Amino acid sequence: MQDAQILNLYTTHQRDLLSYASSIVGDDGRAEDIAQDAYMRFSTAMSDEWRSNPVGYLFRIVRNLALDCRRRAQFEKALFSHNVDDIVEAIPAEKSAPEQEVMARNELELLQEAMDELPERTRMAVEMHRLGGYKLREIAAHMNISVSMAQYLVKEGIKHCQRRLSSTASA
Amino acid sequence: MTDIECGDAAWNQAVDWLMREHEESLDDAAREALIDWLASPAHRKAYEQARTLWLVTGLVPTSDEQSDPPSDDD
């Protein structure tokens, strides 16, 4: 996909993306940051190949970034209110845009490889959970397995992804 | 073998917390329990690592997005 097409697609949906992000994090300023981050990640992922549902993918990126932002904000607030020291150390330093882009690209490639390596059932459970946003009982029902088995499969898959990322980071 | 982090109990617990949150929003008691758990710097580090992984695994394009159009949106 060409840069102009990517930008065009983003600007077409920008308003909806912003209100979607804002509905999750409850803050317009944060929503702006999320949309910008999403655009960077989206253009990184789209530059190499065409994907059939780019709009759905773009919204999913915004959703995941917004949920993560909300989770982070909640915890920072909770930790401050409980006087937990040295929180700053736990918050990663801001990286420059080119650095972020390289990291995002490498991560995506590695994770795609890692997911491709998973046994079929594990991969299906992880994709439904992490990409489809399904809950464990929905995955269990769809795959005709128990909820605890669904949980086990998702966790095994996530572990494998962590192993792949950390083995590269420390190599 | 670079399995240290995955074998780490704190990392496992952090993933359990994230999975629990994905299933249902935490009630006050659970949130308190999580905050208590996060009082340890080692736990916070594990949680940060797991949270980042959690985020990036959600950003991978699906097999559908790489080939056939999905039947419905998520």
Short mmCIF file of C-alpha atoms in Angstrom, two decimals:
data_model
loop_
_atom_site.label_atom_id
_atom_site.label_comp_id
_atom_site.label_asym_id
_atom_site.label_seq_id
_atom_site.Cartn_x
_atom_site.Cartn_y
_atom_site.Cartn_z
CA MET A 1 0.00 0.00 0.00
CA GLN A 2 1.34 3.43 -0.89
CA ASP A 3 1.94 6.16 1.66
CA ALA A 4 -0.67 8.43 0.08
CA GLN A 5 -3.31 5.67 0.26
CA ILE A 6 -2.44 4.95 3.88
CA LEU A 7 -2.70 8.60 4.82
CA ASN A 8 -5.93 8.98 2.88
CA LEU A 9 -7.46 6.00 4.64
CA TYR A 10 -6.41 7.34 8.00
CA THR A 11 -7.72 10.87 7.41
CA THR A 12 -11.03 9.49 6.13
CA HIS A 13 -11.59 7.77 9.47
CA GLN A 14 -9.68 10.13 11.73
CA ARG A 15 -12.74 11.68 13.35
CA ASP A 16 -14.28 8.28 14.16
CA LEU A 17 -10.96 6.96 15.40
CA LEU A 18 -10.57 9.93 17.72
CA SER A 19 -14.03 9.60 19.20
CA TYR A 20 -13.56 5.84 19.56
CA ALA A 21 -10.28 6.34 21.45
CA SER A 22 -11.82 9.11 23.51
CA SER A 23 -14.75 6.89 24.49
CA ILE A 24 -12.28 4.37 25.95
CA VAL A 25 -9.81 6.67 27.69
CA GLY A 26 -12.23 9.51 28.45
CA ASP A 27 -9.77 12.24 27.48
CA ASP A 28 -9.47 14.04 24.13
CA GLY A 29 -5.80 14.86 24.55
CA ARG A 30 -4.88 11.25 25.20
CA ALA A 31 -7.10 10.23 22.30
CA GLU A 32 -5.03 12.48 20.00
CA ASP A 33 -1.81 10.78 21.14
CA ILE A 34 -3.34 7.36 20.62
CA ALA A 35 -4.53 8.22 17.12
CA GLN A 36 -1.05 9.46 16.19
CA ASP A 37 0.59 6.35 17.61
CA ALA A 38 -1.96 4.21 15.78
CA TYR A 39 -1.23 5.96 12.50
CA MET A 40 2.49 5.30 12.90
CA ARG A 41 1.92 1.63 13.67
CA PHE A 42 -0.67 1.28 10.95
CA SER A 43 1.53 2.79 8.24
CA THR A 44 4.43 0.60 9.39
CA ALA A 45 2.32 -2.55 9.10
CA MET A 46 0.67 -1.52 5.83
CA SER A 47 3.73 -0.38 3.92
CA ASP A 48 4.95 -3.90 3.16
CA GLU A 49 1.81 -5.55 1.93
CA TRP A 50 -1.85 -5.11 1.24
CA ARG A 51 -4.26 -6.33 3.89
CA SER A 52 -7.84 -7.05 3.08
CA ASN A 53 -9.49 -5.23 5.97
CA PRO A 54 -7.29 -2.20 6.65
CA VAL A 55 -10.06 -0.20 8.32
CA GLY A 56 -10.89 -2.99 10.76
CA TYR A 57 -7.20 -3.33 11.51
CA LEU A 58 -6.81 0.41 12.08
CA PHE A 59 -9.69 0.44 14.55
CA ARG A 60 -8.26 -2.58 16.35
CA ILE A 61 -4.92 -0.80 16.74
CA VAL A 62 -6.70 2.21 18.25
CA ARG A 63 -8.73 -0.04 20.55
CA ASN A 64 -5.69 -1.87 21.90
CA LEU A 65 -3.66 1.30 22.35
CA ALA A 66 -6.59 2.96 24.13
CA LEU A 67 -7.16 0.00 26.46
CA ASP A 68 -3.47 -0.05 27.27
CA CYS A 69 -3.47 3.69 27.91
CA ARG A 70 -6.44 3.35 30.24
CA ARG A 71 -4.81 0.46 32.08
CA ARG A 72 -1.60 2.45 32.54
CA ALA A 73 -3.42 5.55 33.73
CA GLN A 74 -5.45 3.55 36.26
CA PHE A 75 -2.36 1.98 37.72
CA GLU A 76 -0.33 5.11 37.93
CA LYS A 77 -3.22 6.73 39.75
CA ALA A 78 -3.71 3.74 42.05
CA LEU A 79 -0.03 3.49 42.86
CA PHE A 80 0.28 7.19 43.60
CA SER A 81 -2.70 7.07 45.92
CA HIS A 82 -1.02 4.21 47.77
CA ASN A 83 2.28 6.07 48.05
CA VAL A 84 4.25 3.53 46.15
CA ASP A 85 7.64 5.05 45.42
CA ASP A 86 9.83 4.82 42.34
CA ILE A 87 6.96 4.61 39.89
CA VAL A 88 8.92 6.62 37.38
CA GLU A 89 11.37 3.79 36.94
CA ALA A 90 8.54 1.55 35.77
CA ILE A 91 7.45 3.96 33.04
CA PRO A 92 9.55 3.52 29.90
CA ALA A 93 11.30 6.59 28.52
CA GLU A 94 9.86 8.22 25.42
CA LYS A 95 11.52 7.04 22.25
CA SER A 96 11.96 9.04 19.06
CA ALA A 97 9.54 8.38 16.22
CA PRO A 98 12.07 6.57 13.97
CA GLU A 99 13.15 4.39 16.89
CA GLN A 100 9.53 3.54 17.63
CA GLU A 101 8.91 2.71 14.01
CA VAL A 102 11.83 0.29 13.82
CA MET A 103 10.77 -1.30 17.10
CA ALA A 104 7.17 -1.63 16.00
CA ARG A 105 8.20 -3.20 12.69
CA ASN A 106 10.57 -5.68 14.33
CA GLU A 107 8.05 -6.60 16.98
CA LEU A 108 5.32 -7.20 14.44
CA GLU A 109 7.51 -9.43 12.30
CA LEU A 110 8.74 -11.41 15.28
CA LEU A 111 5.26 -11.84 16.71
CA GLN A 112 3.85 -12.92 13.38
CA GLU A 113 6.60 -15.54 13.16
CA ALA A 114 6.01 -16.59 16.76
CA MET A 115 2.27 -17.01 16.17
CA ASP A 116 2.86 -18.98 12.98
CA GLU A 117 4.98 -21.40 14.99
CA LEU A 118 2.20 -22.20 17.44
CA PRO A 119 0.25 -25.45 17.21
CA GLU A 120 -3.05 -24.90 15.39
CA ARG A 121 -5.31 -24.94 18.45
CA THR A 122 -3.03 -22.69 20.45
CA ARG A 123 -2.77 -20.21 17.59
CA MET A 124 -6.54 -20.14 17.18
CA ALA A 125 -7.08 -19.51 20.88
CA VAL A 126 -4.47 -16.72 20.98
CA GLU A 127 -5.82 -15.05 17.85
CA MET A 128 -9.40 -15.14 19.10
CA HIS A 129 -8.31 -13.74 22.45
CA ARG A 130 -5.73 -11.12 21.50
CA LEU A 131 -6.86 -10.17 17.99
CA GLY A 132 -10.58 -10.85 18.10
CA GLY A 133 -10.99 -9.62 21.68
CA TYR A 134 -13.07 -12.68 22.59
CA LYS A 135 -13.48 -13.85 26.17
CA LEU A 136 -12.30 -17.26 27.32
CA ARG A 137 -15.79 -18.74 27.55
CA GLU A 138 -16.51 -17.62 23.96
CA ILE A 139 -13.30 -19.22 22.78
CA ALA A 140 -14.11 -22.39 24.72
CA ALA A 141 -17.58 -22.55 23.17
CA HIS A 142 -16.26 -21.92 19.65
CA MET A 143 -13.50 -24.51 19.95
CA ASN A 144 -15.60 -26.97 21.94
CA ILE A 145 -13.12 -27.11 24.81
CA SER A 146 -13.30 -26.24 28.52
CA VAL A 147 -12.71 -22.70 29.75
CA SER A 148 -9.63 -23.83 31.68
CA MET A 149 -8.25 -25.42 28.52
CA ALA A 150 -8.87 -22.18 26.61
CA GLN A 151 -7.04 -20.28 29.33
CA TYR A 152 -4.18 -22.76 29.22
CA LEU A 153 -3.85 -22.45 25.43
CA VAL A 154 -3.89 -18.64 25.44
CA LYS A 155 -1.28 -18.53 28.18
CA GLU A 156 0.95 -21.05 26.42
CA GLY A 157 0.74 -18.98 23.25
CA ILE A 158 1.52 -15.74 25.06
CA LYS A 159 4.48 -17.39 26.76
CA HIS A 160 5.85 -18.49 23.43
CA CYS A 161 5.57 -14.90 22.12
CA GLN A 162 7.37 -13.59 25.21
CA ARG A 163 10.14 -16.14 24.76
CA ARG A 164 10.61 -15.15 21.13
CA LEU A 165 10.72 -11.44 21.93
CA SER A 166 13.02 -11.75 24.93
CA SER A 167 15.43 -14.15 23.22
CA THR A 168 15.92 -11.58 20.45
CA ALA A 169 16.20 -8.67 22.85
CA SER A 170 18.94 -10.38 24.83
CA ALA A 171 20.75 -11.83 21.79
CA MET B 1 17.81 -21.20 26.86
CA THR B 2 16.26 -17.83 27.51
CA ASP B 3 13.26 -19.05 29.46
CA ILE B 4 14.10 -17.22 32.66
CA GLU B 5 11.39 -14.60 32.31
CA CYS B 6 8.68 -17.06 31.31
CA GLY B 7 9.52 -19.41 34.15
CA ASP B 8 9.39 -16.43 36.46
CA ALA B 9 6.49 -16.65 38.92
CA ALA B 10 5.98 -12.89 38.88
CA TRP B 11 5.63 -12.82 35.11
CA ASN B 12 3.08 -15.64 35.28
CA GLN B 13 1.08 -13.82 37.92
CA ALA B 14 1.20 -10.61 35.89
CA VAL B 15 -0.24 -12.45 32.88
CA ASP B 16 -2.93 -13.94 35.11
CA TRP B 17 -3.89 -10.43 36.21
CA LEU B 18 -4.08 -9.21 32.63
CA MET B 19 -6.16 -12.21 31.59
CA ARG B 20 -8.47 -11.65 34.51
CA GLU B 21 -8.94 -8.02 33.53
CA HIS B 22 -9.69 -9.07 29.97
CA GLU B 23 -12.52 -11.30 31.20
CA GLU B 24 -14.22 -8.74 33.43
CA SER B 25 -13.42 -5.34 34.85
CA LEU B 26 -11.86 -5.81 38.26
CA ASP B 27 -14.03 -5.05 41.26
CA ASP B 28 -12.71 -2.92 44.10
CA ALA B 29 -11.43 -5.87 46.12
CA ALA B 30 -9.58 -7.32 43.14
CA ARG B 31 -8.14 -3.91 42.28
CA GLU B 32 -6.90 -3.51 45.84
CA ALA B 33 -5.34 -6.96 45.67
CA LEU B 34 -3.61 -6.05 42.43
CA ILE B 35 -2.31 -2.78 43.86
CA ASP B 36 -0.96 -4.66 46.89
CA TRP B 37 0.70 -7.10 44.54
CA LEU B 38 2.24 -4.21 42.61
CA ALA B 39 3.84 -2.81 45.76
CA SER B 40 6.86 -4.99 45.00
CA PRO B 41 9.23 -3.47 42.40
CA ALA B 42 9.86 -6.94 40.94
CA HIS B 43 6.14 -7.38 40.46
CA ARG B 44 5.83 -3.95 38.85
CA LYS B 45 8.62 -4.82 36.44
CA ALA B 46 6.96 -8.11 35.55
CA TYR B 47 3.63 -6.36 35.11
CA GLU B 48 5.15 -3.70 32.82
CA GLN B 49 6.76 -6.39 30.70
CA ALA B 50 3.58 -8.45 30.51
CA ARG B 51 1.47 -5.36 29.77
CA THR B 52 3.73 -4.39 26.87
CA LEU B 53 3.59 -7.92 25.48
CA TRP B 54 -0.17 -7.90 25.95
CA LEU B 55 -0.42 -4.73 23.89
CA VAL B 56 1.83 -5.81 21.02
CA THR B 57 0.20 -9.23 20.66
CA GLY B 58 -3.05 -7.34 20.09
CA LEU B 59 -1.49 -5.33 17.25
CA VAL B 60 -0.52 -8.24 15.01
CA PRO B 61 -2.59 -8.41 11.81
CA THR B 62 -4.85 -11.49 11.76
CA SER B 63 -4.48 -14.24 9.19
CA ASP B 64 -7.75 -12.90 7.79
CA GLU B 65 -6.30 -9.46 7.35
CA GLN B 66 -3.41 -11.04 5.47
CA SER B 67 -5.51 -13.06 3.03
CA ASP B 68 -9.28 -13.39 2.79
CA PRO B 69 -11.66 -10.72 4.01
CA PRO B 70 -13.10 -11.57 7.44
CA SER B 71 -16.79 -12.36 7.59
CA ASP B 72 -17.42 -9.73 10.24
CA ASP B 73 -15.66 -6.97 12.10
CA ASP B 74 -14.40 -7.41 15.63
#
